[in-house]
Coordinates of C-alpha atoms in Angstrom, one line a residue:
X1 CA 23.4 -1.6 19.5
X2 CA 20.7 -1.3 16.5
X3 CA 17.5 -1.8 18.6
X4 CA 17.0 1.2 20.6
X5 CA 17.9 2.3 16.6
X6 CA 15.8 0.8 15.2
X7 CA 13.1 2.3 17.3
X8 CA 13.8 5.6 16.8
X9 CA 12.2 5.9 13.4
X10 CA 11.0 9.7 11.8
X11 CA 12.3 11.4 15.6
X12 CA 13.2 15.0 14.6
X13 CA 14.0 18.0 16.7
X14 CA 10.9 19.6 16.5
X15 CA 9.3 17.8 19.4
X16 CA 10.0 19.2 23.1
X17 CA 12.8 18.1 25.0
X18 CA 11.8 15.7 26.7
X19 CA 10.7 13.4 24.1
X20 CA 14.4 12.7 24.3
X21 CA 15.2 12.8 27.4
X22 CA 13.0 9.8 27.1
X23 CA 13.9 8.2 24.9
X24 CA 17.5 8.9 25.8
X25 CA 17.1 7.7 28.9
X26 CA 15.2 4.1 28.3
X27 CA 18.3 3.6 26.2
X28 CA 20.6 4.4 28.8
X29 CA 18.9 1.5 30.9
X30 CA 18.3 -0.3 28.6
X31 CA 21.2 -0.4 27.5
X32 CA 21.2 0.7 24.1
X33 CA 22.0 3.0 22.3
X34 CA 20.8 6.6 21.0
X35 CA 20.8 8.3 18.1
X36 CA 20.2 11.9 19.1
X37 CA 17.9 14.7 18.1
X38 CA 19.8 15.6 13.6
X39 CA 21.1 12.4 13.0
X40 CA 18.9 11.7 9.8
X41 CA 16.3 9.5 9.4
X42 CA 17.0 5.5 10.0
X43 CA 16.7 3.9 7.3
X44 CA 20.7 6.2 6.2
X45 CA 21.5 5.6 9.7
X46 CA 20.4 1.5 9.6
X47 CA 22.3 1.5 5.7
X48 CA 25.4 3.6 7.2
X49 CA 26.2 1.8 10.4
X50 CA 24.2 -1.1 11.1
X51 CA 23.6 -3.3 7.5
X52 CA 24.8 -6.4 6.2
X53 CA 25.1 -8.9 3.6
X54 CA 23.1 -11.8 4.9
X55 CA 21.1 -10.2 8.3
X56 CA 18.0 -10.9 9.0
X57 CA 17.1 -7.1 10.4
X58 CA 13.1 -5.8 11.5
X59 CA 12.5 -1.8 12.3
X60 CA 9.6 -0.6 13.3
X61 CA 9.0 1.4 9.8
X62 CA 7.9 0.1 6.8
X63 CA 10.3 1.2 4.6
X64 CA 13.2 -0.9 6.5
X65 CA 13.4 -3.2 3.8
X66 CA 16.6 -0.5 2.2
X67 CA 18.9 -2.5 3.5
X68 CA 18.3 -4.8 1.2
X69 CA 20.6 -2.3 -0.5
X70 CA 23.1 -4.0 1.4
X71 CA 22.2 -8.4 0.8
X72 CA 20.0 -8.0 4.2
X73 CA 16.9 -9.3 4.6
X74 CA 15.5 -6.1 6.3
X75 CA 11.4 -7.1 7.1
X76 CA 8.9 -4.0 8.2
X77 CA 7.3 -5.4 11.4
X78 CA 5.2 -2.8 13.8
X79 CA 6.4 -2.2 16.8
X80 CA 4.9 -4.4 18.7
X81 CA 6.5 -7.3 16.9
X82 CA 9.8 -5.1 18.0
X83 CA 9.5 -5.3 21.5
X84 CA 8.9 -9.0 21.1
X85 CA 12.5 -9.2 19.3
X86 CA 14.2 -7.5 22.0
X87 CA 12.3 -9.1 25.4
X88 CA 14.4 -12.8 23.2
X89 CA 10.6 -14.4 22.3
X90 CA 11.4 -15.5 19.0
X91 CA 9.1 -13.4 15.9
X92 CA 7.0 -15.1 12.8
X93 CA 5.9 -14.4 9.8
X94 CA 4.1 -16.2 7.2
X95 CA 6.0 -17.6 4.8
X96 CA 6.4 -15.4 1.4
X97 CA 6.6 -16.0 -1.3
X98 CA 9.8 -15.5 -3.7
X99 CA 9.2 -12.7 -6.6
X100 CA 12.7 -12.2 -8.8
X101 CA 12.8 -9.2 -10.6
X102 CA 15.3 -10.2 -13.8
X103 CA 17.6 -7.6 -14.8
X104 CA 19.7 -6.8 -18.2
X105 CA 21.2 -4.5 -19.3
X106 CA 23.1 -1.3 -17.6
X107 CA 21.3 2.2 -16.3
X108 CA 23.1 5.8 -18.6
X109 CA 22.0 8.3 -19.6
X110 CA 18.9 10.2 -17.5
X111 CA 18.1 6.7 -16.5
X112 CA 18.8 5.9 -12.4
X113 CA 18.2 2.7 -10.2
X114 CA 14.7 4.9 -8.5
X115 CA 13.5 4.2 -12.8
X116 CA 13.8 0.3 -12.4
X117 CA 11.1 0.2 -8.8
X118 CA 9.3 3.0 -10.1
X119 CA 8.3 0.4 -13.3
X120 CA 8.4 -2.6 -11.2
X121 CA 5.4 -0.3 -8.6
X122 CA 4.1 0.0 -12.6
X123 CA 3.8 -3.3 -12.9
X124 CA 2.6 -4.7 -8.9
X125 CA 0.6 -2.3 -7.9
X126 CA 0.5 -1.5 -4.4
X127 CA -0.9 -4.9 -3.8
X128 CA 1.0 -7.0 -7.0
X129 CA 4.3 -7.9 -4.4
X130 CA 1.6 -8.6 -0.1
X131 CA 3.0 -11.6 0.8
X132 CA 6.0 -12.1 -1.2
X133 CA 10.6 -11.7 -1.1
X134 CA 11.0 -9.4 -4.2
X135 CA 14.4 -10.3 -5.2
X136 CA 16.5 -8.9 -8.0
X137 CA 19.3 -10.8 -9.3
X138 CA 21.1 -11.2 -13.2
X139 CA 23.3 -8.9 -14.9
X140 CA 22.2 -6.0 -15.2
X141 CA 22.5 -5.7 -11.6
X142 CA 26.2 -4.9 -11.3
X143 CA 24.9 -1.5 -13.0
X144 CA 23.2 -0.3 -9.7
X145 CA 25.0 1.1 -7.1
X146 CA 24.5 0.3 -3.5
X147 CA 22.4 2.7 -2.4
X148 CA 20.6 2.5 -5.7
X149 CA 20.0 -1.0 -4.5
X150 CA 19.1 0.4 -1.4
X151 CA 16.4 2.8 -2.9
X152 CA 15.1 0.2 -4.9
X153 CA 14.2 -2.5 -2.1
X154 CA 12.7 0.2 0.2
X155 CA 10.4 1.8 -2.1
X156 CA 9.0 -2.8 -2.6
X157 CA 7.4 -1.4 0.1
X158 CA 4.9 0.6 -2.7
X159 CA 4.3 -2.9 -3.9
X160 CA 3.1 -4.4 -0.3
X161 CA 6.5 -7.1 -0.7
X162 CA 7.3 -8.4 3.1
X163 CA 11.5 -7.0 1.6
X164 CA 13.4 -6.8 -1.8
X165 CA 16.9 -8.1 -1.6
X166 CA 19.9 -7.2 -4.0
X167 CA 22.4 -10.2 -4.4
X168 CA 26.1 -9.5 -2.6
X169 CA 28.7 -8.0 -5.6
X170 CA 31.5 -5.4 -5.4
X171 CA 29.3 -2.5 -5.1
X172 CA 28.3 -3.5 -2.1
X173 CA 31.7 -3.6 -0.8
X174 CA 33.2 -0.8 -2.7
X175 CA 30.1 1.0 0.0
X176 CA 31.1 -1.6 2.7
X177 CA 34.8 -0.2 2.6
X178 CA 33.5 3.3 2.3
X179 CA 31.6 3.2 5.3
X180 CA 34.5 1.4 7.7
X181 CA 33.2 -1.1 7.7
X182 CA 36.2 -3.1 5.5
X183 CA 35.9 -6.6 7.9
X184 CA 32.3 -7.9 6.9
X185 CA 33.4 -7.1 3.4
X186 CA 36.0 -9.4 3.6
X187 CA 33.8 -11.6 5.3
X188 CA 31.3 -11.1 2.3
X189 CA 33.6 -12.0 -0.1
X190 CA 34.7 -14.9 1.4
X191 CA 31.0 -16.2 2.2
X192 CA 29.6 -15.0 -1.4
X193 CA 28.4 -17.8 -3.0
X194 CA 25.6 -17.9 0.7
X195 CA 24.5 -14.8 -0.6
X196 CA 23.7 -14.9 -4.1
X197 CA 20.8 -16.6 -6.3
X198 CA 21.0 -20.8 -5.9
X199 CA 21.9 -22.8 -9.1
X200 CA 18.9 -23.3 -10.5
X201 CA 16.7 -21.4 -8.5
X202 CA 12.9 -21.2 -9.4
X203 CA 10.8 -18.2 -8.1
X204 CA 6.8 -17.4 -8.1
X205 CA 6.9 -15.3 -10.2
X206 CA 9.7 -14.0 -12.4
X207 CA 10.2 -9.9 -14.5
X208 CA 12.3 -9.5 -16.7
X209 CA 14.1 -6.0 -17.0
X210 CA 16.3 -4.5 -19.6
X211 CA 18.0 -1.8 -18.3
X212 CA 18.9 -0.8 -21.3
X213 CA 15.6 -0.2 -22.6
X214 CA 14.1 0.9 -19.1
X215 CA 12.8 5.1 -19.9
X216 CA 13.4 7.4 -17.8
X217 CA 9.9 7.6 -14.9
X218 CA 7.4 9.9 -12.7
X219 CA 4.4 7.6 -10.3
X220 CA 1.3 9.3 -9.8
X221 CA -0.8 11.6 -8.6
X222 CA -1.9 10.2 -5.0
X223 CA -0.7 6.0 -5.7
X224 CA 2.7 5.4 -6.2
X225 CA 1.7 2.7 -8.3
X226 CA 0.2 5.0 -11.1
X227 CA 3.8 5.0 -13.3
X228 CA 3.4 7.1 -16.8
X229 CA 6.8 7.7 -18.8
X230 CA 9.0 11.1 -18.4
X231 CA 7.6 12.0 -21.8
X232 CA 4.0 11.0 -21.8
X233 CA 3.6 12.2 -18.0
X234 CA 2.5 15.8 -19.7
X235 CA 0.5 14.9 -22.5
X236 CA -1.8 12.7 -19.4
X237 CA -1.1 15.5 -17.1
X238 CA -3.8 17.9 -19.8
X239 CA -5.9 14.3 -20.3
X240 CA -6.7 14.6 -17.5
X241 CA -6.9 18.1 -16.1
X242 CA -4.0 17.3 -12.9
X243 CA -2.1 21.0 -12.5
X244 CA 0.9 20.9 -15.5
X245 CA 2.5 24.3 -13.0
X246 CA 5.3 22.5 -10.8
X247 CA 4.3 24.3 -7.9
X248 CA 7.3 22.7 -5.4
X249 CA 10.5 19.8 -6.5
X250 CA 11.3 17.9 -3.6
X251 CA 14.5 16.4 -3.8
X252 CA 16.3 13.7 -0.1
X253 CA 14.1 12.1 1.5
X254 CA 15.3 8.0 2.7
X255 CA 14.5 6.6 -0.6
X256 CA 16.9 8.6 -2.5
X257 CA 19.6 11.5 -0.7
X258 CA 22.0 9.3 -1.2
X259 CA 26.0 11.0 -2.4
X260 CA 25.5 9.6 -5.8
X261 CA 21.9 11.3 -5.5
X262 CA 23.0 14.8 -4.5
X263 CA 26.4 14.8 -7.0
X264 CA 23.3 13.7 -10.5
X265 CA 21.3 16.3 -8.9
X266 CA 23.6 18.8 -8.3
X267 CA 25.2 18.0 -12.0
X268 CA 21.6 19.5 -13.6
X269 CA 21.7 22.5 -10.6
X270 CA 25.6 23.1 -11.8
X271 CA 24.1 24.1 -15.9
X272 CA 21.0 25.8 -14.6
X273 CA 23.1 28.0 -13.2
X274 CA 26.3 28.5 -15.9
X275 CA 23.3 29.8 -18.3
X276 CA 22.3 32.1 -16.2
X277 CA 18.6 30.1 -14.9
X278 CA 17.3 29.0 -11.3
X279 CA 14.1 27.2 -10.5
X280 CA 11.1 28.4 -11.4
X281 CA 9.8 26.2 -8.9
X282 CA 10.6 25.9 -4.9
X283 CA 12.9 24.2 -4.0
X284 CA 14.3 22.3 -0.9
X285 CA 17.1 19.4 0.0
X286 CA 16.2 16.7 2.8
X287 CA 20.3 15.0 3.3
X288 CA 19.0 11.2 5.0
X289 CA 21.6 11.3 7.4
X290 CA 24.2 13.7 9.2
X291 CA 26.9 11.7 7.5
X292 CA 25.4 12.9 3.1
X293 CA 25.0 16.5 5.0
X294 CA 28.7 16.5 6.6
X295 CA 29.7 15.5 2.6
X296 CA 27.9 17.5 0.3
X297 CA 28.1 20.6 2.6
X298 CA 32.1 19.6 2.4
X299 CA 32.4 18.8 -1.6
X300 CA 29.8 21.8 -3.0
X301 CA 26.6 20.1 -3.6
X302 CA 24.3 22.4 -0.8
X303 CA 25.9 25.6 -1.8
X304 CA 24.9 23.9 -5.8
X305 CA 22.0 23.8 -4.1
X306 CA 21.7 26.9 -2.7
X307 CA 22.7 29.0 -5.5
X308 CA 19.9 27.8 -7.8
X309 CA 16.9 28.5 -5.7
X310 CA 17.3 25.8 -3.2
X311 CA 16.0 25.8 0.9
X312 CA 18.4 22.6 2.7
X313 CA 16.3 20.7 5.3
X314 CA 17.1 18.9 8.5
X315 CA 18.5 15.8 8.5
X316 CA 15.4 14.1 8.6
X317 CA 12.0 12.7 7.0
X318 CA 10.8 15.8 7.2
X319 CA 7.7 16.7 4.2
X320 CA 8.4 13.3 3.3
X321 CA 6.1 12.3 6.0
X322 CA 4.4 15.6 6.2
X323 CA 7.2 17.8 8.6
X324 CA 6.5 21.0 6.4
X325 CA 5.3 24.3 6.6
X326 CA 3.1 24.6 3.2
X327 CA 2.7 28.1 2.8
X328 CA 2.6 28.7 -0.6
X329 CA -1.2 27.7 -1.6
X330 CA -4.6 27.5 0.8
X331 CA -5.2 23.9 1.3
X332 CA -8.2 22.5 -1.4
X333 CA -6.1 24.7 -4.3
X334 CA -4.6 23.0 -7.0
X335 CA -1.8 22.3 -8.0
X336 CA 1.0 19.6 -8.3
X337 CA 4.2 19.1 -6.8
X338 CA 7.3 16.9 -8.2
X339 CA 8.9 14.2 -5.4
X340 CA 12.5 12.0 -4.8
X341 CA 10.3 11.3 -2.8
X342 CA 8.5 6.7 -2.2
X343 CA 5.0 7.8 -0.7
X344 CA 2.7 9.8 -2.3
X345 CA -0.9 9.0 -0.7
X346 CA -3.0 11.4 -0.9
X347 CA -2.4 15.3 1.3
X348 CA 0.6 13.3 3.5
X349 CA 2.6 15.3 2.1
X350 CA 1.1 18.7 3.0
X351 CA -1.4 17.6 4.6
X352 CA -4.1 19.3 1.7
X353 CA -6.1 16.8 -0.2
X354 CA -5.9 18.9 -3.8
X355 CA -1.7 18.6 -3.9
X356 CA -0.9 16.6 -6.8
X357 CA 2.1 14.7 -5.7
X358 CA 4.9 12.7 -7.8
X359 CA 7.5 10.3 -7.3
X360 CA 10.0 10.7 -9.2
X361 CA 14.0 10.0 -9.3
X362 CA 16.4 13.0 -7.8
X363 CA 17.5 14.3 -11.3
X364 CA 14.1 14.6 -12.6
X365 CA 13.1 16.3 -10.2
X366 CA 15.0 18.7 -10.1
X367 CA 15.8 19.2 -14.0
X368 CA 11.6 19.8 -13.6
X369 CA 12.0 22.2 -10.9
X370 CA 13.7 23.9 -13.4
X371 CA 11.8 23.8 -15.8
X372 CA 8.9 25.0 -13.7
X373 CA 6.5 22.5 -15.4
X374 CA 5.4 18.2 -15.5
X375 CA 5.6 19.3 -19.4
X376 CA 9.0 18.9 -20.5
X377 CA 11.4 15.9 -21.5
X378 CA 14.7 16.9 -20.1
X379 CA 15.7 14.2 -22.7
X380 CA 15.1 15.7 -25.8
X381 CA 13.0 19.0 -24.9
X382 CA 15.0 22.7 -24.2
X383 CA 15.4 25.3 -21.9
X384 CA 15.3 29.4 -22.6
X385 CA 18.3 30.5 -21.1
X386 CA 18.0 34.9 -19.2
X387 CA 19.7 36.0 -22.4
X388 CA 17.8 33.9 -25.2
X389 CA 20.4 30.5 -25.9
X390 CA 17.9 27.3 -26.8
X391 CA 19.8 24.4 -24.6
X392 CA 19.3 21.3 -24.1
X393 CA 20.3 19.4 -20.1
X394 CA 22.9 17.0 -19.7
X395 CA 22.3 14.1 -18.6
X396 CA 23.0 13.7 -15.6
X397 CA 26.5 12.7 -13.4
X398 CA 28.4 11.4 -10.2
X399 CA 30.4 10.1 -8.2
X400 CA 28.9 7.0 -6.8
X401 CA 31.1 7.8 -3.6
X402 CA 32.9 11.1 -2.5
X403 CA 36.7 10.5 -3.8
X404 CA 38.0 11.7 0.0
X405 CA 36.1 10.2 2.1
X406 CA 32.7 10.6 4.1
X407 CA 32.9 13.5 6.0
X408 CA 30.5 11.6 9.5
X409 CA 30.2 15.6 10.1
X410 CA 28.5 16.0 15.0
X411 CA 28.8 13.1 17.0
X412 CA 25.1 12.6 17.5
X413 CA 25.2 9.0 18.9
X414 CA 24.9 8.8 23.1
X415 CA 26.7 4.9 23.5
X416 CA 25.0 3.2 26.4
X417 CA 25.8 3.2 29.8
X418 CA 27.9 -0.5 31.3
X419 CA 25.8 -0.7 33.7
X420 CA 22.1 1.5 32.9
X421 CA 20.4 -0.1 36.5
X422 CA 19.8 2.1 38.2
X423 CA 18.5 4.3 35.8
X424 CA 15.0 6.0 35.6
X425 CA 13.6 6.1 32.5
X426 CA 11.7 9.7 32.5
X427 CA 8.8 10.7 31.8
X428 CA 7.5 13.8 32.3
X429 CA 3.7 13.0 34.1
X430 CA 2.6 16.8 33.1
X431 CA 3.3 15.7 28.9
X432 CA 1.2 16.2 25.8
X433 CA 3.0 14.1 24.0
X434 CA 4.3 11.7 26.1
X435 CA 1.7 9.3 27.7
X436 CA 2.2 5.8 30.2
X437 CA 0.2 2.8 28.2
X438 CA -2.8 0.8 29.6
X439 CA -3.4 -2.1 29.7
X440 CA -5.5 -2.7 27.0
X441 CA -9.2 -4.8 28.6
X442 CA -9.3 -9.2 28.6
X443 CA -11.8 -10.7 26.0
X444 CA -14.9 -11.9 27.7
X445 CA -15.0 -14.5 26.8
X446 CA -18.3 -14.5 25.0
X447 CA -19.2 -13.9 21.6
X448 CA -19.1 -10.2 20.8
X449 CA -22.6 -8.9 20.3
X450 CA -25.1 -6.2 18.5
X451 CA -21.3 -3.5 18.0
X452 CA -22.5 -0.7 16.1
X453 CA -20.9 0.8 12.5
X454 CA -18.6 2.7 13.1
X455 CA -17.2 3.4 9.6
X456 CA -17.5 1.8 6.2
X457 CA -15.0 3.0 4.6
X458 CA -14.7 3.1 0.4
X459 CA -11.4 2.7 -1.3
X460 CA -8.7 3.1 -0.4
X461 CA -7.3 3.9 3.5
X462 CA -4.0 3.7 3.6
X463 CA -2.5 3.6 7.3
X464 CA -2.4 7.6 6.4
X465 CA -5.7 7.8 6.1
X466 CA -6.5 5.5 9.6
X467 CA -3.9 7.5 11.7
X468 CA -2.5 11.3 9.6
X469 CA 1.2 12.3 10.1
X470 CA 2.4 15.7 9.6
X471 CA 1.7 17.5 12.9
X472 CA -0.3 14.2 14.4
X473 CA 3.4 12.6 15.0
X474 CA 4.5 15.5 17.6
X475 CA 1.4 13.3 20.2
X476 CA 2.4 9.1 18.5
X477 CA 3.4 9.2 22.5
X478 CA 0.7 10.6 24.0
X479 CA -2.4 7.8 22.4
X480 CA -5.3 9.6 23.6
X481 CA -4.3 12.0 21.9
X482 CA -3.5 11.3 18.8
X483 CA -6.6 8.5 18.5
X484 CA -7.7 12.6 17.8
X485 CA -6.6 11.9 14.2
X486 CA -8.7 8.2 13.9
X487 CA -9.5 8.1 10.6
X488 CA -10.1 11.4 9.5
X489 CA -8.8 11.4 6.6
X490 CA -11.0 7.9 5.6
X491 CA -13.5 8.4 3.2
X492 CA -17.6 7.7 5.0
X493 CA -19.6 5.5 2.0
X494 CA -22.4 6.8 3.1
X495 CA -22.9 10.0 2.2
X496 CA -18.6 10.0 1.1
X497 CA -17.3 13.1 3.2
X498 CA -14.3 13.4 4.7
X499 CA -14.1 13.2 8.9
X500 CA -18.4 13.0 8.8
X501 CA -20.5 9.6 10.4
X502 CA -23.9 9.6 11.9
X503 CA -23.8 9.1 15.2
X504 CA -26.2 6.3 15.6
X505 CA -27.2 7.3 19.0
X506 CA -28.0 10.9 19.1
X507 CA -28.7 10.8 15.4
X508 CA -26.7 13.8 15.0
X509 CA -23.0 13.8 12.3
X510 CA -19.3 14.5 14.1
X511 CA -15.5 13.6 13.6
X512 CA -15.3 10.5 13.2
X513 CA -13.3 10.1 16.5
X514 CA -16.1 12.2 18.4
X515 CA -18.7 9.8 17.5
X516 CA -15.9 6.1 19.0
X517 CA -15.6 7.9 22.1
X518 CA -19.3 8.7 22.3
X519 CA -20.3 5.6 21.6
X520 CA -17.2 4.4 24.2
X521 CA -18.8 6.6 27.0
X522 CA -21.6 4.7 26.6
X523 CA -20.5 1.3 26.4
X524 CA -21.1 0.8 22.8
X525 CA -18.1 -1.9 21.2
X526 CA -18.1 -1.1 17.5
X527 CA -15.7 -2.4 14.4
X528 CA -14.8 -0.6 11.4
X529 CA -15.9 -1.8 7.5
X530 CA -13.2 -1.4 4.6
X531 CA -12.9 -2.5 0.6
X532 CA -9.0 -4.0 -1.0
X533 CA -5.7 -3.6 0.8
X534 CA -6.3 -1.9 3.9
X535 CA -3.4 -0.2 6.3
X536 CA -1.7 -0.5 3.3
X537 CA 1.8 2.2 3.2
X538 CA 3.3 3.2 6.4
X539 CA 3.8 0.8 9.6
X540 CA 2.5 3.3 11.6
X541 CA 1.3 0.9 14.6
X542 CA -1.1 4.3 16.2
X543 CA -3.8 2.9 13.1
X544 CA -4.2 -1.0 15.0
X545 CA -4.0 0.9 18.9
X546 CA -6.3 4.1 18.5
X547 CA -9.8 1.8 16.9
X548 CA -8.8 0.0 20.5
X549 CA -8.0 2.7 22.6
X550 CA -11.6 4.0 21.8
X551 CA -13.6 1.0 21.7
X552 CA -13.1 -1.0 18.7
X553 CA -13.8 -4.5 18.3
X554 CA -12.6 -5.8 14.5
X555 CA -12.0 -5.0 11.6
X556 CA -13.9 -6.3 8.2
X557 CA -12.5 -5.2 5.5
X558 CA -11.9 -7.2 1.6
X559 CA -8.8 -7.9 2.3
X560 CA -5.6 -6.3 4.1
X561 CA -2.1 -5.2 3.9
X562 CA 0.2 -7.2 5.9
X563 CA 2.0 -5.0 9.0
X564 CA -1.7 -4.0 9.6
X565 CA -2.7 -6.3 9.9
X566 CA -1.2 -7.7 12.1
X567 CA -0.9 -4.7 14.3
X568 CA -4.9 -5.5 14.4
X569 CA -4.0 -8.7 16.2
X570 CA -1.3 -7.3 18.6
X571 CA -3.1 -4.8 20.4
X572 CA -6.2 -7.5 20.6
X573 CA -8.5 -6.8 18.0
X574 CA -10.5 -9.2 15.3
X575 CA -9.3 -8.0 11.6
X576 CA -11.7 -10.2 9.7
X577 CA -12.4 -10.6 5.8
X578 CA -15.6 -10.7 4.6
X579 CA -15.3 -15.4 2.3
X580 CA -17.4 -13.7 -0.1
X581 CA -16.1 -10.4 -1.2
X582 CA -19.1 -9.0 -2.2
X583 CA -20.7 -9.2 0.9
X584 CA -19.3 -5.9 1.5
X585 CA -21.7 -4.7 -0.1
X586 CA -24.2 -5.9 2.0
X587 CA -23.4 -4.3 4.5
X588 CA -24.8 -1.0 5.2
X589 CA -23.3 2.1 7.7
X590 CA -26.2 2.1 10.8
X591 CA -25.6 -1.6 10.7
X592 CA -24.8 -3.0 13.7
X593 CA -22.9 -6.2 13.2
X594 CA -22.6 -9.6 16.0
X595 CA -18.9 -11.4 15.7
X596 CA -20.0 -15.4 16.5
X597 CA -17.6 -18.7 16.9
X598 CA -14.8 -17.0 19.4
X599 CA -15.5 -18.9 22.0
X600 CA -13.8 -22.9 19.5
X601 CA -11.6 -19.4 18.1
X602 CA -9.0 -21.7 16.7
X603 CA -6.8 -21.1 13.9
X604 CA -8.3 -22.0 9.7
X605 CA -11.9 -22.0 11.7
X606 CA -14.3 -19.5 10.2
X607 CA -16.3 -17.3 12.5
X608 CA -19.9 -15.6 11.8
X609 CA -21.7 -12.5 12.0
X610 CA -24.6 -11.6 12.2
X611 CA -25.8 -8.6 10.5
X612 CA -28.5 -6.5 11.9
X613 CA -30.1 -4.0 9.9
X614 CA -32.5 -1.0 10.6
X615 CA -35.7 -2.4 9.1
X616 CA -35.7 -5.5 11.3
X617 CA -33.5 -8.2 8.6
X618 CA -30.7 -10.0 9.1
X619 CA -27.9 -11.3 7.1
X620 CA -25.4 -14.0 7.9
X621 CA -22.1 -13.8 6.4
X622 CA -19.0 -15.6 7.1
X623 CA -15.2 -14.1 8.3
X624 CA -12.2 -15.6 7.2
X625 CA -8.8 -15.1 9.5
X626 CA -4.7 -15.1 9.1
X627 CA -4.7 -16.3 13.3
X628 CA -2.4 -18.7 14.4
X629 CA -2.8 -20.9 18.2
X630 CA 0.5 -17.9 19.8
X631 CA -2.2 -14.9 18.4
X632 CA -5.7 -16.2 19.2
X633 CA -4.0 -15.7 22.9
X634 CA -3.0 -12.8 22.2
X635 CA -7.1 -11.7 21.7
X636 CA -8.0 -13.4 24.5
X637 CA -5.7 -12.1 27.2
X638 CA -6.9 -8.6 25.7
X639 CA -3.1 -7.9 23.4
X640 CA 0.0 -9.2 23.1
X641 CA 2.6 -7.5 25.9
X642 CA -1.0 -8.4 28.0
X643 CA -0.5 -12.3 26.7
X644 CA 3.8 -11.4 27.4
X645 CA 3.1 -9.9 31.4
X646 CA 0.8 -13.1 31.8
X647 CA 3.7 -15.4 30.5
X648 CA 6.1 -14.3 33.7
X649 CA 3.4 -14.9 36.4

């Protein structure tokens, strides 16, 4: 069933067998299904099996809104929120605003569904959708396939949106029928008036896009909201000193690995092959699910990709989250890659901070991989065949859905047993990848006094900066081991360095996790000070677990991304914001901070920070919070899990 599927986010073949044994045994014990290794990416599993028009579903990943392509309200949350739902506890969310995106015209030629969200990201920026649901509507919707709508909703995470959703239409009905859910399609048809915008409804903000005029886009580098038309990105790159040579083109991922995506990309690869050309750049293909892999193998797309020089990877997130053994450039070497992924933060894809990653459609990735340069506009520019012939690529084409239906491939789903109550959850005590959680300590009942500033973070600090992905993901089940990546990607305002902060107990400089551990061992509580939209990006719960585990008590910033703020509350930390954002500038890296007012901690009532400078002076600042009564109980109990356990007695 869905619940365990929802927490099976980004599990890959590389993890040792006992991790799968743990997950498999947990599913059997608690009566839920388990998708085995090789199944694919959870968001594709959801779209193909679980999402349907009108359902409300939560998942432990920021790209859970992928299901909005089927008219579902799918919201990404932290793992602790999912635990609430699985335990039958009400899940809550501050009521979001609604941003309407009215689509007119129709998609054609080189323009794809990905260009819709790339354009919207450029308009709204990485935080413009925070606290809002994005609702697409208008006559242009019908020109977009169901999986194309899913792409748009998936990448809505990059603008901070709570979720994104499309109204039910015939494209969704066809997809439901092709994926074996004809009965649901018939029911949706019967109640279709409830699955579209109400007559005369009003939006908090309206964006209008004419799809007839929309051009192919490419966003980046280093942030998914830096939007450029493909026709102009080469000139912009030259002006900014971004490498023009495309080292690698990567298509697939949870955002763009549909049958239609693969078909359109393959149509371009075939054109190149027919002229005797192969990709100048390296080229990788990541199927989003076993069903997609099997179907593109059967229908010849995978062979076309291999023939043009591509490599078809495992059904997994792969390079999108840094799980990629890249060897063509050295760490620190400046280079450009283009992907059809959703996110391109610094070092996300390959752990190299000098990699300039751009996100675009699979079609544009394929064209740029063939050309080998960012300075190529496939709508106007020519390629040269080995015989000297100049030719232009024709616009991509591809079937929305397979005419011979989907090939399900290997059966990777493990059904739960009729009764698993007698089974044990399998945790290997010798594992360095699995570690049972110990309860965090309760609030002492007193104000938090003289906490050391661990690091004052400068600029963008996503969950990838706070808890890096890539090779670290193998430790997701072992809190102490994965805590060694805490904030190692954040920029220290004191010296503009990464993972180099001063230990104020001994005067030496060290890595952020090492200094935090030293403070904890010596009974020193600490705080992190951060900038705007702190914690944007993945819903990575470890970004909240790690500071709590290593002795953190509060995170004080200008503003938070939604999921991360809730995750911090769940772990008994205090996510607080400066009443005056300029107060950020008053904090010095060697300050000690006391937080007062916790004995009368109530919703809507600010807390007070007393900031003690090393020169003996003090400042008093007001700190806002968004805690409600229930969340304050989490803080007092030490975490939401602690509070849940206390309510059982």
